[in-house]
Amino acid sequence: MSSFKIATWNVNSLRVRLPHVLEWLYYVKPDVLALQETKLQDEAFPAAVIQEAGYEAVFSGQRTYNGVAILSRKKASDMMVELPNFQDPQRRVLAAMVEDIRVLNVYVPNGESIASDKYQYKLNWLKNLELFLRDELKKYPKLIILGDFNIAPEEMDVHDPKLWDGRVLFSEKERQAFQDMLHVGLADCFRKTNPSEKSFSWWDYRMNAFKRDLGLRIDHILASSVLVSACVKCYIDKTPRSQERPSDHAPVVAEFIL
DNA sequence: ATGGTTGCAACGCAA
């Protein structure tokens, strides 16, 4: 029996948030940390500094936008950076093996608004992710998909469901796409271990949203059935969000006894 | 309150 701790964090620029990440790794010591919105080209990724902190890194980045990375105590292998049959210059996917677990880090498109072309891109992207997940689950029964899904699954995941009704991040089609992913054979670790807790993982920078706790739960850790039953704890760590110059997202952590 | 804040990059775009 050993403990395995995995986390996801949209850092909104790893260049700006590197000190926050290093401090957080020091205190929380996860086995794996999946990052989104690194906003760094691969040549600029701070692999050496992260290695000094005791973590290996794999990454898929670009200038200005998007970018994903997986930090892990043990070196990751079998990396994939594209959804099959879906050409996309946006760096949003990073799958890798860490120990004997398939880790799939995603930065799902935001969608902007339901009238936007970006909303259609988001739905199409999610459909392709679901197809990829079906194949991945066949290959890897021990699978965790985590990241910024940009979807609040249920009313309980939104500070004001009436206000957010029909809006991007909480629209029917996005929520259905999220359920479709679960039906492939996954469960939401946070909801599984905290059936009625109203906690958020993202708060807008504006309007003092964090202080007023006007947030959404859009960052998730989903696990295959073998792993969900081994998940003993899942929580959102609000500490970094309350610090100076924070990301607008908080890290989400899941612990497994395997 | 159709605003507001942040990051990138150097103006407006994306979130």
Coordinates of C-alpha atoms (C1' of nucleotides) in Angstrom, one line a residue:
Chain A
M1 CA 0.0 0.0 0.0
S2 CA 1.4 3.3 -1.0
S3 CA 0.1 6.8 -1.2
F4 CA -0.1 8.7 -4.5
K5 CA -0.9 12.4 -4.6
I6 CA -1.7 14.2 -7.9
A7 CA -2.8 17.8 -8.5
T8 CA -3.9 20.2 -11.2
W9 CA -3.3 23.9 -11.4
N10 CA -4.0 26.5 -14.0
V11 CA -1.2 28.9 -13.3
N12 CA -2.0 31.6 -15.9
S13 CA 1.7 32.1 -16.9
L14 CA 4.4 29.9 -15.4
R15 CA 6.9 32.7 -15.9
V16 CA 4.9 34.9 -13.4
R17 CA 3.8 32.0 -11.1
L18 CA 7.1 30.0 -10.9
P19 CA 7.8 31.1 -7.3
H20 CA 4.2 30.2 -6.3
V21 CA 4.5 26.8 -7.8
L22 CA 7.9 26.1 -6.2
E23 CA 6.6 27.1 -2.8
W24 CA 3.5 25.1 -3.2
L25 CA 5.5 22.0 -4.3
Y26 CA 7.6 22.4 -1.2
Y27 CA 4.6 22.4 1.2
V28 CA 2.3 20.0 -0.5
K29 CA 4.8 17.6 -2.1
P30 CA 2.5 15.9 -4.7
D31 CA 3.8 13.0 -6.7
V32 CA 2.4 14.7 -9.9
L33 CA 1.4 18.3 -10.7
A34 CA -0.4 19.0 -14.0
L35 CA -0.1 22.7 -15.1
Q36 CA -2.2 24.6 -17.6
E37 CA -1.7 28.0 -19.2
T38 CA 2.1 27.9 -18.9
K39 CA 2.2 30.4 -21.8
L40 CA 5.8 29.4 -22.5
Q41 CA 7.6 28.1 -25.5
D42 CA 9.4 24.8 -24.8
E43 CA 12.8 26.5 -25.1
A44 CA 11.8 28.8 -22.2
F45 CA 10.5 26.1 -19.9
P46 CA 12.2 26.4 -16.5
A47 CA 13.1 22.6 -16.3
A48 CA 16.4 23.1 -14.5
V49 CA 14.8 25.1 -11.6
I50 CA 12.0 22.5 -11.3
Q51 CA 14.5 19.7 -11.3
E52 CA 16.4 21.4 -8.4
A53 CA 13.1 21.3 -6.6
G54 CA 13.0 17.5 -7.0
Y55 CA 10.6 17.2 -10.1
E56 CA 11.0 16.0 -13.6
A57 CA 9.0 17.8 -16.3
V58 CA 7.4 17.2 -19.6
F59 CA 5.7 20.0 -21.4
S60 CA 4.0 21.2 -24.6
G61 CA 3.9 25.0 -24.9
Q62 CA 3.6 27.9 -27.2
R63 CA 4.1 31.7 -27.1
T64 CA 1.5 33.8 -25.3
Y65 CA -1.4 31.4 -24.9
N66 CA -2.2 27.8 -23.6
G67 CA 0.6 25.4 -22.8
V68 CA 0.5 22.3 -20.6
A69 CA 3.1 20.5 -18.4
I70 CA 3.4 17.5 -16.1
L71 CA 5.8 17.7 -13.2
S72 CA 6.5 14.4 -11.5
R73 CA 8.8 12.9 -8.9
K74 CA 9.5 10.0 -11.3
K75 CA 10.2 10.6 -14.9
A76 CA 7.2 10.5 -17.2
S77 CA 7.2 8.5 -20.5
D78 CA 5.1 7.7 -23.5
M79 CA 4.2 11.4 -24.1
M80 CA 1.4 12.5 -26.5
V81 CA 0.6 16.1 -27.3
E82 CA -2.2 15.8 -29.8
L83 CA -5.7 14.5 -29.9
P84 CA -5.8 11.8 -32.7
N85 CA -7.4 13.0 -36.0
F86 CA -7.7 16.6 -34.7
Q87 CA -5.0 19.0 -35.9
D88 CA -4.8 21.9 -33.5
P89 CA -1.9 24.4 -33.2
Q90 CA -3.1 25.2 -29.7
R91 CA -1.1 23.4 -27.0
R92 CA -3.8 22.0 -24.7
V93 CA -3.1 18.3 -24.3
L94 CA -0.4 16.3 -22.7
A95 CA -0.7 12.6 -22.0
A96 CA 2.1 10.6 -20.3
M97 CA 2.8 7.5 -18.2
V98 CA 3.8 8.3 -14.6
E99 CA 4.8 5.1 -12.8
D100 CA 1.9 2.7 -13.8
I101 CA -0.7 5.4 -14.2
R102 CA -1.8 7.1 -17.4
V103 CA -2.0 10.8 -16.8
L104 CA -3.9 13.0 -19.2
N105 CA -3.5 16.8 -18.6
V106 CA -6.0 19.0 -20.5
Y107 CA -6.6 22.7 -20.9
V108 CA -10.1 22.7 -22.4
P109 CA -11.0 25.7 -24.6
N110 CA -12.8 28.5 -22.7
G111 CA -15.5 29.0 -25.4
E112 CA -15.8 32.8 -24.8
S113 CA -19.6 32.9 -25.1
I114 CA -22.2 30.5 -26.5
A115 CA -22.6 32.7 -29.6
S116 CA -18.9 32.6 -30.3
D117 CA -17.1 30.4 -32.9
K118 CA -14.9 29.5 -30.0
Y119 CA -17.9 27.8 -28.3
Q120 CA -18.3 25.5 -31.3
Y121 CA -14.5 24.8 -31.2
K122 CA -14.9 24.0 -27.5
L123 CA -17.7 21.5 -28.1
N124 CA -15.9 19.9 -31.1
W125 CA -12.7 19.7 -29.0
L126 CA -14.6 18.0 -26.2
K127 CA -16.1 15.4 -28.6
N128 CA -12.7 14.6 -29.8
L129 CA -11.4 14.3 -26.3
E130 CA -14.2 11.9 -25.4
L131 CA -13.2 9.7 -28.4
F132 CA -9.6 9.8 -27.4
L133 CA -10.6 8.8 -23.8
R134 CA -12.4 5.8 -25.0
D135 CA -9.3 4.5 -26.6
E136 CA -7.0 5.5 -23.8
L137 CA -9.2 3.7 -21.2
K138 CA -9.0 0.5 -23.2
K139 CA -5.2 0.7 -23.2
Y140 CA -4.8 2.0 -19.6
P141 CA -7.3 0.8 -17.0
K142 CA -5.4 3.1 -14.4
L143 CA -6.1 6.5 -15.9
I144 CA -6.4 10.0 -14.5
I145 CA -7.5 12.9 -16.6
L146 CA -7.1 16.3 -14.9
G147 CA -6.9 19.9 -15.7
D148 CA -8.9 23.1 -16.4
F149 CA -12.1 21.7 -18.0
N150 CA -13.7 25.2 -18.2
I151 CA -17.0 23.5 -17.3
A152 CA -18.9 23.7 -14.0
P153 CA -20.7 20.3 -14.0
E154 CA -23.6 21.0 -11.6
E155 CA -25.5 23.8 -9.9
M156 CA -23.6 23.1 -6.7
D157 CA -20.4 24.0 -8.6
V158 CA -21.6 27.6 -9.3
H159 CA -21.9 30.4 -6.8
D160 CA -25.1 31.7 -8.5
P161 CA -26.6 29.1 -10.8
K162 CA -29.4 31.4 -11.9
L163 CA -27.0 34.1 -13.0
W164 CA -24.8 31.5 -14.8
D165 CA -27.7 29.6 -16.4
G166 CA -27.1 29.2 -20.1
R167 CA -23.8 31.0 -20.0
V168 CA -20.5 29.6 -21.2
L169 CA -18.8 27.4 -18.6
F170 CA -22.3 26.3 -17.4
S171 CA -24.3 25.8 -20.5
E172 CA -26.3 22.6 -21.2
K173 CA -24.1 21.4 -24.1
E174 CA -20.9 21.8 -22.1
R175 CA -22.4 20.1 -19.1
Q176 CA -23.6 17.3 -21.3
A177 CA -20.2 16.9 -22.8
F178 CA -18.8 16.6 -19.3
Q179 CA -21.3 13.9 -18.4
D180 CA -20.5 12.1 -21.7
M181 CA -16.8 12.0 -20.6
L182 CA -17.8 10.5 -17.2
H183 CA -20.0 7.9 -18.9
V184 CA -16.9 6.6 -20.8
G185 CA -15.9 5.2 -17.4
L186 CA -14.6 8.0 -15.1
A187 CA -15.6 9.7 -11.9
D188 CA -15.1 13.2 -10.5
C189 CA -12.8 12.6 -7.5
F190 CA -13.8 15.8 -5.7
R191 CA -17.6 15.2 -6.0
K192 CA -17.1 11.5 -5.1
T193 CA -15.3 12.4 -1.8
N194 CA -17.2 15.6 -1.0
P195 CA -20.8 14.8 -2.1
S196 CA -22.4 18.1 -1.0
E197 CA -19.5 20.6 -0.6
K198 CA -19.9 23.9 -2.5
S199 CA -16.3 24.8 -3.2
F200 CA -14.8 26.6 -6.2
S201 CA -11.5 26.4 -8.1
W202 CA -11.7 29.6 -10.1
W203 CA -12.6 33.2 -9.3
D204 CA -12.6 36.1 -11.7
Y205 CA -9.9 38.6 -11.0
R206 CA -12.5 41.4 -11.1
M207 CA -15.1 42.6 -8.7
N208 CA -13.3 41.2 -5.6
A209 CA -14.7 37.8 -6.7
F210 CA -12.3 35.8 -4.6
K211 CA -13.0 37.7 -1.4
R212 CA -16.7 37.4 -2.0
D213 CA -16.3 33.7 -3.0
L214 CA -18.0 34.3 -6.3
G215 CA -16.4 31.4 -8.1
L216 CA -17.0 28.2 -10.1
R217 CA -15.6 24.7 -9.8
I218 CA -14.1 24.2 -13.3
D219 CA -10.8 22.4 -12.5
H220 CA -11.3 18.7 -12.1
I221 CA -9.6 15.4 -11.4
L222 CA -11.4 12.4 -13.1
A223 CA -10.3 8.9 -12.5
S224 CA -11.0 5.5 -14.0
S225 CA -13.1 3.1 -11.9
V226 CA -10.1 1.1 -10.5
L227 CA -8.6 4.4 -9.2
V228 CA -11.7 6.1 -8.0
S229 CA -12.3 3.4 -5.4
A230 CA -8.7 4.1 -4.2
C231 CA -9.2 7.9 -3.9
V232 CA -9.3 8.7 -0.2
K233 CA -9.3 12.5 -0.4
C234 CA -9.8 15.3 -2.8
Y235 CA -9.6 19.0 -2.0
I236 CA -9.2 22.5 -3.4
D237 CA -6.3 24.4 -1.9
K238 CA -7.3 28.1 -1.7
T239 CA -4.1 29.2 0.0
P240 CA -2.2 30.2 -3.2
R241 CA -5.2 32.1 -4.5
S242 CA -5.1 34.3 -1.4
Q243 CA -1.5 35.2 -1.8
E244 CA 0.1 38.2 -3.7
R245 CA -0.2 38.2 -7.5
P246 CA -2.1 34.9 -7.7
S247 CA -3.3 32.8 -10.6
D248 CA -7.1 33.2 -10.9
H249 CA -7.3 29.3 -10.3
A250 CA -6.6 27.3 -7.2
P251 CA -4.9 23.9 -7.3
V252 CA -7.0 20.8 -6.9
V253 CA -5.4 17.8 -5.1
A254 CA -6.4 14.1 -5.1
E255 CA -4.8 11.4 -2.9
F256 CA -5.0 7.7 -3.6
I257 CA -4.0 4.7 -1.6
L258 CA -2.8 2.1 -4.1
Chain B
dA1 C1' -23.1 48.0 -13.2
dT2 C1' -22.7 45.0 -20.6
dG3 C1' -18.3 47.0 -16.3
dG4 C1' -14.3 45.1 -14.0
dT5 C1' -8.6 42.6 -13.9
dT6 C1' -4.6 40.1 -15.5
dG7 C1' -0.9 38.4 -18.9
dC8 C1' 1.3 38.9 -23.0
dA9 C1' 3.5 42.0 -25.6
dA10 C1' 3.6 46.2 -27.1
dC11 C1' -2.5 46.9 -29.5
dG12 C1' -5.9 44.6 -28.7
dC13 C1' -6.8 39.7 -27.6
dA14 C1' -7.9 36.0 -24.5
dA15 C1' -9.5 34.6 -20.3

